[in-house]
Amino acid sequence: MMFTIGKDCDLRFTHPRINGGQPCGFLLAHDPSVRGNSISVQRVVEDGVITIRLYFTLILADDLKNHDGSKHEQSRAQMYAMLLKYLGQADALAIDTVVGVFAGMVSSGHSATELHQPDVTHFALQFYNLTDYHPPIDSALYFASCWDAEDIAWEEDMLWR
């Protein structure tokens, strides 16, 4: 399944060992304080090191609607199972958002708070950059790019171009 931000998801996670390395989309919970859905990006500079923290809340339910009003294809159970796969990774993943791709992101420590109700689950998440910080990469450019060498493992330093 192909996910498109603004059509059937608000953000996408990508990791080479999950979903065949293809992005998987999720919907953000509505935040009335900002008139819609939001991702909070916090930058901390300490001793010249930039740490980025992403905070957001996903919504999982069986009757979700996409941005165009159509029914969301994934069930609550399918989204939950997929999300747990991403959260179970010790190495970095990419998070594609409306402002671009945040690469090198991990969840660690207190990374998620789950609120389960009869018809809906809210999943509050926190990620931070594992590698050197770089501003978000344009999504189209990121997903159209290729890695510099096929024999370099995901966990090792890779050249992106």
JSON list of C-alpha atoms in Angstrom, two decimals:
[
{"chain": "A", "resi": 1, "resn": "MET", "atom": "CA", "xyz": [0.00, 0.00, 0.00]},
{"chain": "A", "resi": 2, "resn": "MET", "atom": "CA", "xyz": [1.30, 3.42, -0.95]},
{"chain": "A", "resi": 3, "resn": "PHE", "atom": "CA", "xyz": [0.79, 6.20, 1.61]},
{"chain": "A", "resi": 4, "resn": "THR", "atom": "CA", "xyz": [0.54, 9.88, 0.65]},
{"chain": "A", "resi": 5, "resn": "ILE", "atom": "CA", "xyz": [0.89, 12.63, 3.24]},
{"chain": "A", "resi": 6, "resn": "GLY", "atom": "CA", "xyz": [-2.19, 14.86, 3.19]},
{"chain": "A", "resi": 7, "resn": "LYS", "atom": "CA", "xyz": [-4.31, 12.22, 1.50]},
{"chain": "A", "resi": 8, "resn": "ASP", "atom": "CA", "xyz": [-4.36, 9.06, 3.64]},
{"chain": "A", "resi": 9, "resn": "CYS", "atom": "CA", "xyz": [-1.78, 9.88, 6.33]},
{"chain": "A", "resi": 10, "resn": "ASP", "atom": "CA", "xyz": [-0.15, 12.76, 8.19]},
{"chain": "A", "resi": 11, "resn": "LEU", "atom": "CA", "xyz": [3.29, 11.21, 8.55]},
{"chain": "A", "resi": 12, "resn": "ARG", "atom": "CA", "xyz": [5.17, 8.11, 7.42]},
{"chain": "A", "resi": 13, "resn": "PHE", "atom": "CA", "xyz": [7.73, 5.89, 9.13]},
{"chain": "A", "resi": 14, "resn": "THR", "atom": "CA", "xyz": [10.43, 4.12, 7.12]},
{"chain": "A", "resi": 15, "resn": "HIS", "atom": "CA", "xyz": [12.86, 1.43, 8.26]},
{"chain": "A", "resi": 16, "resn": "PRO", "atom": "CA", "xyz": [14.61, -1.13, 6.01]},
{"chain": "A", "resi": 17, "resn": "ARG", "atom": "CA", "xyz": [13.47, -4.14, 8.06]},
{"chain": "A", "resi": 18, "resn": "ILE", "atom": "CA", "xyz": [9.80, -3.17, 8.22]},
{"chain": "A", "resi": 19, "resn": "ASN", "atom": "CA", "xyz": [7.21, -3.23, 5.43]},
{"chain": "A", "resi": 20, "resn": "GLY", "atom": "CA", "xyz": [9.87, -4.16, 2.88]},
{"chain": "A", "resi": 21, "resn": "GLY", "atom": "CA", "xyz": [11.56, -0.81, 3.52]},
{"chain": "A", "resi": 22, "resn": "GLN", "atom": "CA", "xyz": [8.52, 1.04, 2.14]},
{"chain": "A", "resi": 23, "resn": "PRO", "atom": "CA", "xyz": [6.98, 3.93, 4.11]},
{"chain": "A", "resi": 24, "resn": "CYS", "atom": "CA", "xyz": [3.99, 3.22, 6.33]},
{"chain": "A", "resi": 25, "resn": "GLY", "atom": "CA", "xyz": [1.59, 6.06, 7.03]},
{"chain": "A", "resi": 26, "resn": "PHE", "atom": "CA", "xyz": [-0.25, 7.06, 10.20]},
{"chain": "A", "resi": 27, "resn": "LEU", "atom": "CA", "xyz": [-2.82, 9.71, 11.08]},
{"chain": "A", "resi": 28, "resn": "LEU", "atom": "CA", "xyz": [-2.22, 12.31, 13.77]},
{"chain": "A", "resi": 29, "resn": "ALA", "atom": "CA", "xyz": [-4.79, 12.88, 16.51]},
{"chain": "A", "resi": 30, "resn": "HIS", "atom": "CA", "xyz": [-6.71, 16.15, 16.15]},
{"chain": "A", "resi": 31, "resn": "ASP", "atom": "CA", "xyz": [-5.29, 18.93, 18.32]},
{"chain": "A", "resi": 32, "resn": "PRO", "atom": "CA", "xyz": [-7.90, 21.66, 18.89]},
{"chain": "A", "resi": 33, "resn": "SER", "atom": "CA", "xyz": [-5.30, 24.05, 20.35]},
{"chain": "A", "resi": 34, "resn": "VAL", "atom": "CA", "xyz": [-3.65, 24.40, 16.92]},
{"chain": "A", "resi": 35, "resn": "ARG", "atom": "CA", "xyz": [-6.73, 23.93, 14.71]},
{"chain": "A", "resi": 36, "resn": "GLY", "atom": "CA", "xyz": [-5.78, 20.52, 13.40]},
{"chain": "A", "resi": 37, "resn": "ASN", "atom": "CA", "xyz": [-3.06, 17.91, 13.60]},
{"chain": "A", "resi": 38, "resn": "SER", "atom": "CA", "xyz": [0.44, 18.78, 14.68]},
{"chain": "A", "resi": 39, "resn": "ILE", "atom": "CA", "xyz": [4.00, 17.62, 15.24]},
{"chain": "A", "resi": 40, "resn": "SER", "atom": "CA", "xyz": [6.10, 19.43, 17.82]},
{"chain": "A", "resi": 41, "resn": "VAL", "atom": "CA", "xyz": [9.78, 19.80, 16.91]},
{"chain": "A", "resi": 42, "resn": "GLN", "atom": "CA", "xyz": [12.09, 20.87, 19.70]},
{"chain": "A", "resi": 43, "resn": "ARG", "atom": "CA", "xyz": [15.75, 21.75, 19.19]},
{"chain": "A", "resi": 44, "resn": "VAL", "atom": "CA", "xyz": [18.23, 21.61, 22.04]},
{"chain": "A", "resi": 45, "resn": "VAL", "atom": "CA", "xyz": [21.78, 22.92, 21.58]},
{"chain": "A", "resi": 46, "resn": "GLU", "atom": "CA", "xyz": [24.19, 21.79, 24.26]},
{"chain": "A", "resi": 47, "resn": "ASP", "atom": "CA", "xyz": [27.99, 22.05, 23.96]},
{"chain": "A", "resi": 48, "resn": "GLY", "atom": "CA", "xyz": [27.61, 22.57, 20.21]},
{"chain": "A", "resi": 49, "resn": "VAL", "atom": "CA", "xyz": [25.55, 19.38, 19.75]},
{"chain": "A", "resi": 50, "resn": "ILE", "atom": "CA", "xyz": [22.06, 19.78, 18.30]},
{"chain": "A", "resi": 51, "resn": "THR", "atom": "CA", "xyz": [19.44, 17.34, 19.52]},
{"chain": "A", "resi": 52, "resn": "ILE", "atom": "CA", "xyz": [16.04, 17.24, 17.88]},
{"chain": "A", "resi": 53, "resn": "ARG", "atom": "CA", "xyz": [13.01, 15.85, 19.64]},
{"chain": "A", "resi": 54, "resn": "LEU", "atom": "CA", "xyz": [9.78, 15.12, 17.78]},
{"chain": "A", "resi": 55, "resn": "TYR", "atom": "CA", "xyz": [6.54, 14.83, 19.72]},
{"chain": "A", "resi": 56, "resn": "PHE", "atom": "CA", "xyz": [3.20, 13.82, 18.25]},
{"chain": "A", "resi": 57, "resn": "THR", "atom": "CA", "xyz": [0.10, 11.78, 18.97]},
{"chain": "A", "resi": 58, "resn": "LEU", "atom": "CA", "xyz": [-1.23, 9.20, 16.54]},
{"chain": "A", "resi": 59, "resn": "ILE", "atom": "CA", "xyz": [-4.82, 8.03, 16.42]},
{"chain": "A", "resi": 60, "resn": "LEU", "atom": "CA", "xyz": [-5.71, 4.39, 15.77]},
{"chain": "A", "resi": 61, "resn": "ALA", "atom": "CA", "xyz": [-9.33, 3.32, 15.21]},
{"chain": "A", "resi": 62, "resn": "ASP", "atom": "CA", "xyz": [-11.40, 1.14, 12.92]},
{"chain": "A", "resi": 63, "resn": "ASP", "atom": "CA", "xyz": [-13.57, 3.97, 11.59]},
{"chain": "A", "resi": 64, "resn": "LEU", "atom": "CA", "xyz": [-10.94, 6.60, 10.73]},
{"chain": "A", "resi": 65, "resn": "LYS", "atom": "CA", "xyz": [-11.51, 8.94, 7.82]},
{"chain": "A", "resi": 66, "resn": "ASN", "atom": "CA", "xyz": [-8.78, 10.13, 5.46]},
{"chain": "A", "resi": 67, "resn": "HIS", "atom": "CA", "xyz": [-8.35, 13.80, 4.63]},
{"chain": "A", "resi": 68, "resn": "ASP", "atom": "CA", "xyz": [-10.61, 13.44, 1.59]},
{"chain": "A", "resi": 69, "resn": "GLY", "atom": "CA", "xyz": [-13.38, 11.83, 3.67]},
{"chain": "A", "resi": 70, "resn": "SER", "atom": "CA", "xyz": [-12.77, 8.28, 2.43]},
{"chain": "A", "resi": 71, "resn": "LYS", "atom": "CA", "xyz": [-12.45, 5.37, 4.87]},
{"chain": "A", "resi": 72, "resn": "HIS", "atom": "CA", "xyz": [-8.92, 4.71, 6.12]},
{"chain": "A", "resi": 73, "resn": "GLU", "atom": "CA", "xyz": [-7.86, 1.27, 4.83]},
{"chain": "A", "resi": 74, "resn": "GLN", "atom": "CA", "xyz": [-5.93, 0.03, 7.88]},
{"chain": "A", "resi": 75, "resn": "SER", "atom": "CA", "xyz": [-7.72, -1.29, 10.94]},
{"chain": "A", "resi": 76, "resn": "ARG", "atom": "CA", "xyz": [-6.86, -0.27, 14.48]},
{"chain": "A", "resi": 77, "resn": "ALA", "atom": "CA", "xyz": [-5.19, -3.66, 15.07]},
{"chain": "A", "resi": 78, "resn": "GLN", "atom": "CA", "xyz": [-3.14, -3.42, 11.85]},
{"chain": "A", "resi": 79, "resn": "MET", "atom": "CA", "xyz": [-1.90, 0.09, 12.71]},
{"chain": "A", "resi": 80, "resn": "TYR", "atom": "CA", "xyz": [-1.09, -0.94, 16.27]},
{"chain": "A", "resi": 81, "resn": "ALA", "atom": "CA", "xyz": [0.90, -4.01, 15.16]},
{"chain": "A", "resi": 82, "resn": "MET", "atom": "CA", "xyz": [2.85, -1.97, 12.58]},
{"chain": "A", "resi": 83, "resn": "LEU", "atom": "CA", "xyz": [3.59, 0.81, 15.04]},
{"chain": "A", "resi": 84, "resn": "LEU", "atom": "CA", "xyz": [4.97, -1.67, 17.58]},
{"chain": "A", "resi": 85, "resn": "LYS", "atom": "CA", "xyz": [7.33, -3.01, 14.90]},
{"chain": "A", "resi": 86, "resn": "TYR", "atom": "CA", "xyz": [8.76, 0.48, 14.37]},
{"chain": "A", "resi": 87, "resn": "LEU", "atom": "CA", "xyz": [9.03, 1.14, 18.10]},
{"chain": "A", "resi": 88, "resn": "GLY", "atom": "CA", "xyz": [10.84, -2.17, 18.56]},
{"chain": "A", "resi": 89, "resn": "GLN", "atom": "CA", "xyz": [13.78, -1.08, 16.42]},
{"chain": "A", "resi": 90, "resn": "ALA", "atom": "CA", "xyz": [16.96, -0.14, 18.27]},
{"chain": "A", "resi": 91, "resn": "ASP", "atom": "CA", "xyz": [18.47, 1.63, 15.27]},
{"chain": "A", "resi": 92, "resn": "ALA", "atom": "CA", "xyz": [17.32, 4.75, 13.48]},
{"chain": "A", "resi": 93, "resn": "LEU", "atom": "CA", "xyz": [14.27, 5.22, 11.28]},
{"chain": "A", "resi": 94, "resn": "ALA", "atom": "CA", "xyz": [13.10, 8.04, 9.04]},
{"chain": "A", "resi": 95, "resn": "ILE", "atom": "CA", "xyz": [9.98, 10.04, 9.83]},
{"chain": "A", "resi": 96, "resn": "ASP", "atom": "CA", "xyz": [8.43, 11.78, 6.84]},
{"chain": "A", "resi": 97, "resn": "THR", "atom": "CA", "xyz": [6.33, 14.85, 7.73]},
{"chain": "A", "resi": 98, "resn": "VAL", "atom": "CA", "xyz": [4.76, 17.84, 6.00]},
{"chain": "A", "resi": 99, "resn": "VAL", "atom": "CA", "xyz": [8.05, 19.74, 6.44]},
{"chain": "A", "resi": 100, "resn": "GLY", "atom": "CA", "xyz": [10.26, 16.92, 5.13]},
{"chain": "A", "resi": 101, "resn": "VAL", "atom": "CA", "xyz": [12.02, 13.79, 6.34]},
{"chain": "A", "resi": 102, "resn": "PHE", "atom": "CA", "xyz": [13.70, 13.65, 9.72]},
{"chain": "A", "resi": 103, "resn": "ALA", "atom": "CA", "xyz": [16.30, 10.90, 9.27]},
{"chain": "A", "resi": 104, "resn": "GLY", "atom": "CA", "xyz": [18.23, 9.13, 12.01]},
{"chain": "A", "resi": 105, "resn": "MET", "atom": "CA", "xyz": [15.38, 9.22, 14.57]},
{"chain": "A", "resi": 106, "resn": "VAL", "atom": "CA", "xyz": [15.00, 6.75, 17.45]},
{"chain": "A", "resi": 107, "resn": "SER", "atom": "CA", "xyz": [12.61, 6.19, 20.31]},
{"chain": "A", "resi": 108, "resn": "SER", "atom": "CA", "xyz": [14.29, 5.58, 23.63]},
{"chain": "A", "resi": 109, "resn": "GLY", "atom": "CA", "xyz": [13.57, 5.87, 27.29]},
{"chain": "A", "resi": 110, "resn": "HIS", "atom": "CA", "xyz": [9.98, 7.00, 27.81]},
{"chain": "A", "resi": 111, "resn": "SER", "atom": "CA", "xyz": [9.10, 6.94, 24.14]},
{"chain": "A", "resi": 112, "resn": "ALA", "atom": "CA", "xyz": [5.37, 6.23, 24.07]},
{"chain": "A", "resi": 113, "resn": "THR", "atom": "CA", "xyz": [2.23, 6.64, 26.12]},
{"chain": "A", "resi": 114, "resn": "GLU", "atom": "CA", "xyz": [-0.76, 4.59, 25.00]},
{"chain": "A", "resi": 115, "resn": "LEU", "atom": "CA", "xyz": [-4.33, 5.55, 25.86]},
{"chain": "A", "resi": 116, "resn": "HIS", "atom": "CA", "xyz": [-6.73, 2.73, 24.95]},
{"chain": "A", "resi": 117, "resn": "GLN", "atom": "CA", "xyz": [-10.48, 3.37, 24.89]},
{"chain": "A", "resi": 118, "resn": "PRO", "atom": "CA", "xyz": [-13.25, 1.14, 23.54]},
{"chain": "A", "resi": 119, "resn": "ASP", "atom": "CA", "xyz": [-13.30, 2.71, 20.06]},
{"chain": "A", "resi": 120, "resn": "VAL", "atom": "CA", "xyz": [-9.93, 4.46, 19.75]},
{"chain": "A", "resi": 121, "resn": "THR", "atom": "CA", "xyz": [-6.28, 4.39, 20.77]},
{"chain": "A", "resi": 122, "resn": "HIS", "atom": "CA", "xyz": [-4.17, 7.53, 21.15]},
{"chain": "A", "resi": 123, "resn": "PHE", "atom": "CA", "xyz": [-0.43, 6.93, 20.95]},
{"chain": "A", "resi": 124, "resn": "ALA", "atom": "CA", "xyz": [1.73, 9.83, 22.20]},
{"chain": "A", "resi": 125, "resn": "LEU", "atom": "CA", "xyz": [5.26, 9.39, 20.84]},
{"chain": "A", "resi": 126, "resn": "GLN", "atom": "CA", "xyz": [8.68, 10.94, 21.33]},
{"chain": "A", "resi": 127, "resn": "PHE", "atom": "CA", "xyz": [11.68, 10.52, 19.03]},
{"chain": "A", "resi": 128, "resn": "TYR", "atom": "CA", "xyz": [15.14, 12.09, 18.98]},
{"chain": "A", "resi": 129, "resn": "ASN", "atom": "CA", "xyz": [18.02, 12.14, 16.52]},
{"chain": "A", "resi": 130, "resn": "LEU", "atom": "CA", "xyz": [20.57, 9.34, 16.95]},
{"chain": "A", "resi": 131, "resn": "THR", "atom": "CA", "xyz": [23.01, 10.81, 14.46]},
{"chain": "A", "resi": 132, "resn": "ASP", "atom": "CA", "xyz": [24.23, 14.31, 13.69]},
{"chain": "A", "resi": 133, "resn": "TYR", "atom": "CA", "xyz": [21.32, 16.65, 13.15]},
{"chain": "A", "resi": 134, "resn": "HIS", "atom": "CA", "xyz": [20.50, 17.79, 9.63]},
{"chain": "A", "resi": 135, "resn": "PRO", "atom": "CA", "xyz": [17.44, 19.87, 8.75]},
{"chain": "A", "resi": 136, "resn": "PRO", "atom": "CA", "xyz": [14.49, 17.92, 7.33]},
{"chain": "A", "resi": 137, "resn": "ILE", "atom": "CA", "xyz": [15.11, 16.65, 3.81]},
{"chain": "A", "resi": 138, "resn": "ASP", "atom": "CA", "xyz": [12.52, 17.33, 1.11]},
{"chain": "A", "resi": 139, "resn": "SER", "atom": "CA", "xyz": [10.37, 14.17, 1.00]},
{"chain": "A", "resi": 140, "resn": "ALA", "atom": "CA", "xyz": [10.34, 13.80, -2.79]},
{"chain": "A", "resi": 141, "resn": "LEU", "atom": "CA", "xyz": [14.12, 14.19, -2.94]},
{"chain": "A", "resi": 142, "resn": "TYR", "atom": "CA", "xyz": [14.69, 11.75, -0.05]},
{"chain": "A", "resi": 143, "resn": "PHE", "atom": "CA", "xyz": [12.53, 8.97, -1.48]},
{"chain": "A", "resi": 144, "resn": "ALA", "atom": "CA", "xyz": [13.86, 9.48, -5.02]},
{"chain": "A", "resi": 145, "resn": "SER", "atom": "CA", "xyz": [17.48, 9.26, -3.87]},
{"chain": "A", "resi": 146, "resn": "CYS", "atom": "CA", "xyz": [19.69, 6.22, -3.69]},
{"chain": "A", "resi": 147, "resn": "TRP", "atom": "CA", "xyz": [22.37, 5.17, -1.23]},
{"chain": "A", "resi": 148, "resn": "ASP", "atom": "CA", "xyz": [25.97, 5.42, -2.38]},
{"chain": "A", "resi": 149, "resn": "ALA", "atom": "CA", "xyz": [26.80, 1.70, -2.21]},
{"chain": "A", "resi": 150, "resn": "GLU", "atom": "CA", "xyz": [24.76, -1.48, -2.09]},
{"chain": "A", "resi": 151, "resn": "ASP", "atom": "CA", "xyz": [27.18, -3.30, 0.20]},
{"chain": "A", "resi": 152, "resn": "ILE", "atom": "CA", "xyz": [26.99, -0.76, 3.03]},
{"chain": "A", "resi": 153, "resn": "ALA", "atom": "CA", "xyz": [24.73, -1.88, 5.86]},
{"chain": "A", "resi": 154, "resn": "TRP", "atom": "CA", "xyz": [21.92, 0.40, 7.07]},
{"chain": "A", "resi": 155, "resn": "GLU", "atom": "CA", "xyz": [23.55, 0.71, 10.48]},
{"chain": "A", "resi": 156, "resn": "GLU", "atom": "CA", "xyz": [26.87, 1.94, 9.07]},
{"chain": "A", "resi": 157, "resn": "ASP", "atom": "CA", "xyz": [27.66, 5.36, 7.72]},
{"chain": "A", "resi": 158, "resn": "MET", "atom": "CA", "xyz": [25.97, 5.81, 4.36]},
{"chain": "A", "resi": 159, "resn": "LEU", "atom": "CA", "xyz": [26.34, 8.54, 1.83]},
{"chain": "A", "resi": 160, "resn": "TRP", "atom": "CA", "xyz": [23.07, 10.05, 0.73]},
{"chain": "A", "resi": 161, "resn": "ARG", "atom": "CA", "xyz": [22.77, 11.96, -2.50]}
]
